[in-house]
Short mmCIF file of C-alpha atoms in Angstrom, two decimals:
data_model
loop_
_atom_site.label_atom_id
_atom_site.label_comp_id
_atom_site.label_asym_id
_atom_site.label_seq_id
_atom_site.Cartn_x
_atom_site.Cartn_y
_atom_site.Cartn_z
CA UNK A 20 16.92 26.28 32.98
CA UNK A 21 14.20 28.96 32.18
CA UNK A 22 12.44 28.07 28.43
CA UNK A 23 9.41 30.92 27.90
CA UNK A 24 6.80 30.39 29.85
CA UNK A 25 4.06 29.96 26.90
CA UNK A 26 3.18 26.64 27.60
CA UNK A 27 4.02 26.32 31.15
CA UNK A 28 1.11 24.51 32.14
CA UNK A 29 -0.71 22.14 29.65
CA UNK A 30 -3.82 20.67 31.58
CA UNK A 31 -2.69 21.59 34.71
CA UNK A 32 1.03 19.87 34.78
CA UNK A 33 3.70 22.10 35.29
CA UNK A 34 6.04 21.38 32.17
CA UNK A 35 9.35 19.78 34.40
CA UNK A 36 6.83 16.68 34.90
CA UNK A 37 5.88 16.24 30.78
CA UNK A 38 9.75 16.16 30.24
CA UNK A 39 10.24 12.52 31.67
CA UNK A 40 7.04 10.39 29.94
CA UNK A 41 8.49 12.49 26.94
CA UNK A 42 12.31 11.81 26.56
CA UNK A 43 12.27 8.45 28.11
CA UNK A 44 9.49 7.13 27.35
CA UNK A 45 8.47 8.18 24.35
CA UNK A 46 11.65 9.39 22.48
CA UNK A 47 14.10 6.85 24.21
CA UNK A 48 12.30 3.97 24.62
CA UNK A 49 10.16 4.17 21.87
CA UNK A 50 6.78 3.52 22.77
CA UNK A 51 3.74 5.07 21.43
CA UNK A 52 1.76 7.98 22.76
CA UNK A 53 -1.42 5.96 24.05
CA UNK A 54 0.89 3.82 25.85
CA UNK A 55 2.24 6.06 28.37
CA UNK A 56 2.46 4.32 31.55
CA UNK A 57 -0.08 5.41 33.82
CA UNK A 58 2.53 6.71 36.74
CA UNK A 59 3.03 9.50 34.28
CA UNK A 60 0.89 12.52 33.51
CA UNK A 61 -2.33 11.71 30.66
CA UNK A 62 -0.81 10.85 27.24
CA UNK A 63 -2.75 13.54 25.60
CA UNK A 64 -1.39 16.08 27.96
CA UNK A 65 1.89 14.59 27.29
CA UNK A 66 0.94 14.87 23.08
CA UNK A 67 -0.37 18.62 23.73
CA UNK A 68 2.85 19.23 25.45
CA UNK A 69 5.41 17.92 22.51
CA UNK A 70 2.58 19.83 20.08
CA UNK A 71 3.01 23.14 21.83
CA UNK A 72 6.56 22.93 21.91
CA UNK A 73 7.06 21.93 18.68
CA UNK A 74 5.13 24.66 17.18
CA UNK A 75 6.61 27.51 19.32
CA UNK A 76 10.03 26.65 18.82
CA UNK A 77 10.45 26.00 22.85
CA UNK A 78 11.95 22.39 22.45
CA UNK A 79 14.97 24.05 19.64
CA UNK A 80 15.23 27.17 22.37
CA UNK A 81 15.65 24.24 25.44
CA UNK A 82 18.26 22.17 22.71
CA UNK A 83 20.37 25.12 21.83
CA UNK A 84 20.45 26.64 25.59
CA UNK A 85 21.69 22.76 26.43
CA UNK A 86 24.08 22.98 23.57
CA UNK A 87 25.43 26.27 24.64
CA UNK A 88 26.52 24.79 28.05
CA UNK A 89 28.43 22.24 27.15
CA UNK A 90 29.91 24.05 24.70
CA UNK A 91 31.11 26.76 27.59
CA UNK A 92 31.80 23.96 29.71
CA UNK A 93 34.28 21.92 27.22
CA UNK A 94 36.61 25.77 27.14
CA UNK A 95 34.82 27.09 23.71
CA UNK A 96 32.75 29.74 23.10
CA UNK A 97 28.70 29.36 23.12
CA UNK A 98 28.59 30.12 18.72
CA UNK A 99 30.28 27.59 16.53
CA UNK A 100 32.84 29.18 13.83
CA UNK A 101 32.74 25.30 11.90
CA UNK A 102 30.91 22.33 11.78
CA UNK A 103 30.33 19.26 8.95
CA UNK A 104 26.74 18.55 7.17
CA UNK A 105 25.71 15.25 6.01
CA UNK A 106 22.53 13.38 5.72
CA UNK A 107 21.15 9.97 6.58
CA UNK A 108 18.31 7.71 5.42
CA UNK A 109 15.59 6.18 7.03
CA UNK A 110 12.31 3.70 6.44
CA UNK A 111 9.64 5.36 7.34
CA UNK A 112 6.41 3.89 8.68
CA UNK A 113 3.24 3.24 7.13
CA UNK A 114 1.54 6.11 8.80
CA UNK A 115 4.22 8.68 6.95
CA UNK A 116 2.24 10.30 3.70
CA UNK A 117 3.09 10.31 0.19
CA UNK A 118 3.84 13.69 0.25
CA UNK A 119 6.59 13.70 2.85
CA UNK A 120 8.50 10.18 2.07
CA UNK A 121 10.05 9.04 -1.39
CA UNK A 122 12.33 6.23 -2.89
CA UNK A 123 15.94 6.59 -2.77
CA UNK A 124 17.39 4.51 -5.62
CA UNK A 125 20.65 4.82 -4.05
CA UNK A 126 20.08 2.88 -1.44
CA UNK A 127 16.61 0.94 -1.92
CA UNK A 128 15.40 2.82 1.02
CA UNK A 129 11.72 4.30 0.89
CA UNK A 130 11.17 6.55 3.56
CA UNK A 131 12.77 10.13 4.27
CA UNK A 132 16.28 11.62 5.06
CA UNK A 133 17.71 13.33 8.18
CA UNK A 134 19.52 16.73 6.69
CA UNK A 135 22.17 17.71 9.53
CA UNK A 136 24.84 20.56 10.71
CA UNK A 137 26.74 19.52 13.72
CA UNK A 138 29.62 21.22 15.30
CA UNK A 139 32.97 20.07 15.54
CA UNK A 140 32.17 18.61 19.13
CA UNK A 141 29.46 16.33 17.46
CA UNK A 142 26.55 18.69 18.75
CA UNK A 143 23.58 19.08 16.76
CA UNK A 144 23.17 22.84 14.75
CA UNK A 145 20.22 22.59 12.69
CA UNK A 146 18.13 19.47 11.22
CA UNK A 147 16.25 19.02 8.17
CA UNK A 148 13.52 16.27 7.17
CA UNK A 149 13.01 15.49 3.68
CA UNK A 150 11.62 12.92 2.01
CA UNK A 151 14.30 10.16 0.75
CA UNK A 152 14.34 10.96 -2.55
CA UNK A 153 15.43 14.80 -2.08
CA UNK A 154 18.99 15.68 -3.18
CA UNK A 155 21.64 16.55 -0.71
CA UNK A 156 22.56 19.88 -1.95
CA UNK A 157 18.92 20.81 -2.65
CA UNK A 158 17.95 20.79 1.03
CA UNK A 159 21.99 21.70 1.91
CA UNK A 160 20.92 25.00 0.52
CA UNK A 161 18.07 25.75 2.69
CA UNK A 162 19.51 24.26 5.68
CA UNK A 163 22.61 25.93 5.81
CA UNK A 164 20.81 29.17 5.03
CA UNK A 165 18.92 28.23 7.94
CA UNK A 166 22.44 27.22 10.62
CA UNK A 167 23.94 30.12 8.96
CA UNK A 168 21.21 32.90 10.14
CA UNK A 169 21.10 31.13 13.17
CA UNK A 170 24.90 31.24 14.04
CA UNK A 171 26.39 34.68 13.04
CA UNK A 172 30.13 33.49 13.80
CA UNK A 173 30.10 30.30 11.56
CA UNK A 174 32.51 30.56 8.89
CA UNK A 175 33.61 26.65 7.73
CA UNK A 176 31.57 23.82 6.76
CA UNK A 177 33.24 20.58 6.16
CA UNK A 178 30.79 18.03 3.84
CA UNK A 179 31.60 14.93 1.98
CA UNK A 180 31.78 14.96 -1.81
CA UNK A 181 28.03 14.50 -2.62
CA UNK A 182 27.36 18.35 -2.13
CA UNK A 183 30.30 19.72 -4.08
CA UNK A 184 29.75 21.84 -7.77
CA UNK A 185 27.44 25.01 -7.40
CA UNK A 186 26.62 24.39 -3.84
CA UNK A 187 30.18 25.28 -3.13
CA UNK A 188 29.71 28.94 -5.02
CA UNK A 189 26.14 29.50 -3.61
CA UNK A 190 27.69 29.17 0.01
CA UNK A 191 30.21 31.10 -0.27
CA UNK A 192 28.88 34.40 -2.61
CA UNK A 193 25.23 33.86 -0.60
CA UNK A 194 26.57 33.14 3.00
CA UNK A 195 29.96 34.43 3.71
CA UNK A 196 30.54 30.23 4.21
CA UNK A 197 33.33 28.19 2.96
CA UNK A 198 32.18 25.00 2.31
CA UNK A 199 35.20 22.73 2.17
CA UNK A 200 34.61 19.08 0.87
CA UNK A 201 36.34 15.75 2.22
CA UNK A 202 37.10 13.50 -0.72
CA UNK A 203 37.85 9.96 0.09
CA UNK A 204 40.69 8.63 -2.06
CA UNK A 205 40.72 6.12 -4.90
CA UNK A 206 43.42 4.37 -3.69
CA UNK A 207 42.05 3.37 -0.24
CA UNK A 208 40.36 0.48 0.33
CA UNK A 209 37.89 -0.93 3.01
CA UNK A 210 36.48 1.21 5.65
CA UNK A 211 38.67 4.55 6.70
CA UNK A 212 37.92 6.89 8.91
CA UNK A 213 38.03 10.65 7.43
CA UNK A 214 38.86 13.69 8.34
CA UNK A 215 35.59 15.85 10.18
CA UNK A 216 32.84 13.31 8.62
CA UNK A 217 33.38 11.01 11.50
CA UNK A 218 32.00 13.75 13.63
CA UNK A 219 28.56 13.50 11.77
CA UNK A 220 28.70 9.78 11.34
CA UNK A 221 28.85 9.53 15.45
CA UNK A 222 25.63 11.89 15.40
CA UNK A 223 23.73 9.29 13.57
CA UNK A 224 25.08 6.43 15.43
CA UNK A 225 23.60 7.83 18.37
CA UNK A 226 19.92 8.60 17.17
CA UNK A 227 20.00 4.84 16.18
CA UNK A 228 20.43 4.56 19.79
CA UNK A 229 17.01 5.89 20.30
CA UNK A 230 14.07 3.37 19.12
CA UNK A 231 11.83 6.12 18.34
CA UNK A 232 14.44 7.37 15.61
CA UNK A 233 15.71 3.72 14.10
CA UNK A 234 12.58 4.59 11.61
CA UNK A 235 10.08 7.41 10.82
CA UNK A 236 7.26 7.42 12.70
CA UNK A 237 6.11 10.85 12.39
CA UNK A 238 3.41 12.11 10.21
CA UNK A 239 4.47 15.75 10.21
CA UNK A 240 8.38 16.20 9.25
CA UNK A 241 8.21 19.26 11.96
CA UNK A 242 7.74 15.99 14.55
CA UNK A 243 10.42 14.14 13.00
CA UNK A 244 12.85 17.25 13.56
CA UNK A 245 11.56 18.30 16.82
CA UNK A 246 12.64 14.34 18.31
CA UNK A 247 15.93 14.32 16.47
CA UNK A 248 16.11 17.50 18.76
CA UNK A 249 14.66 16.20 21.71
CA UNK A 250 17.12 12.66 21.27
CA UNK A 251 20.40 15.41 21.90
CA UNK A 252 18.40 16.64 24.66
CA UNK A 253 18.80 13.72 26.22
CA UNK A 254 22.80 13.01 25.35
CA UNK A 255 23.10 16.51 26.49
CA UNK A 256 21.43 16.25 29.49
CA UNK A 257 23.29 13.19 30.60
CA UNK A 258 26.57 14.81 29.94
CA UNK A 259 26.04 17.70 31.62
CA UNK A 260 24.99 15.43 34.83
CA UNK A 261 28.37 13.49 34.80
CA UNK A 262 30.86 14.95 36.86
CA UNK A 263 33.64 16.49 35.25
CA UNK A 264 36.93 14.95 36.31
CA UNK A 265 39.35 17.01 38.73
CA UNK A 266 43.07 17.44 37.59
CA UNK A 267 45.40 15.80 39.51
#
């Protein structure tokens, strides 16, 4: 996979050896910068990597090239026409500024929240971080401004009931979108699964998976975005590894 050559070459390491120490390491396993093993390249040439990536746009361009595949690979085509938006909370870390976290009374959580669009195969769109205390459809309606110029053919947006009333309108006389929103009935009880938000909900369960994501440890939200995106690197990367099974 080809990803502009910009930033082939940070100190002297071609950019396929910076992936590893990066995704595994650092984004899977959690571990902080200085404590790269020493097997791998320099951690600062590892940090100027993720920097230079993050600020081009390279590691969203590698993402959505990964999502693309799998997309053509599962029989659909390469643009989404729907997905589902949601958002999750998370503590952040003591290193996260005042100016980027909040206190969501909701939930008792201070920290920020993880804005995402995911298509209907659970694959990651666009992802916006807030701080905690930001509503839902405040930073639905630059997000899905942002999905939405991003992916020409998407027409349907399924969302839970927290971003119904204007947002609804906005999305639909601003972006050609139809935002459609999954109630949950009041006479169900206990935990059911609903229709499309399950989707999301498997999206977070899997950047739990990832230590580096359980909380925020990122100073800049830009970095907290940029390893949400590098965490479905990795999910897409292993899928695309596993063979696909042969009809009988």
């Amino acid at each position: 996979m080809h990803v502009r050559s910009t930033n082939q070459h940070p100190g002297g390491h071609p950019w396929e050896e910076l992936l590893a120490p990066l995704k595994q390491r650092h984004c899977d396993n959690g571990i902080k910068w200085r404590a790269m093993p020493a097997d791998f390249p320099p951690w600062d040439r590892a940090y100027a990597f993720f920097r230079r990536w993050r600020d081009h746009g390279l590691v969203k361009e590698f993402h959505d090239r990964l999502r693309a595949r799998i997309r053509e690979r599962e029989g659909r085509d390469a643009e989404p026409s729907a997905g589902v938006i949601d958002s999750q909370l998370v503590k952040a870390d003591a290193v996260v500024g005042s100016d980027s976290r909040g206190f969501n009374g909701g939930k008792l959580i201070n920290g920020r929240k993880r804005h995402v669009v995911v298509d209907t195969l659970g694959l990651l769109l666009g992802v916006m971080v807030t701080a905690a205390d930001t509503g839902d459809r405040t930073a639905a309606q630059v997000l899905l401004r942002q999905v939405a110029d991003a992916h020409h053919q998407l027409e349907l947006v399924w969302a839970d009931g927290g971003y119904s009333g204007s947002l609804v309108e906005y999305c639909l006389a601003r972006l050609a979108l139809v935002l459609a929103i999954v109630k949950r009935s009041d006479d169900l009880r206990g935990f059911v699964v609903l229709p499309k938000r399950w989707i999301v909900e498997r999206l977070f369960a899997h950047l739990m998976r990832t230590r580096r994501l359980v909380r925020d440890y990122e100073r800049r939200t830009t970095s907290a975005e940029a390893m949400v995106y590098w965490s479905m690197a990795l999910l897409m990367t292993r899928r695309l590894a596993r063979p696909r099974p042969q009809p009988a």
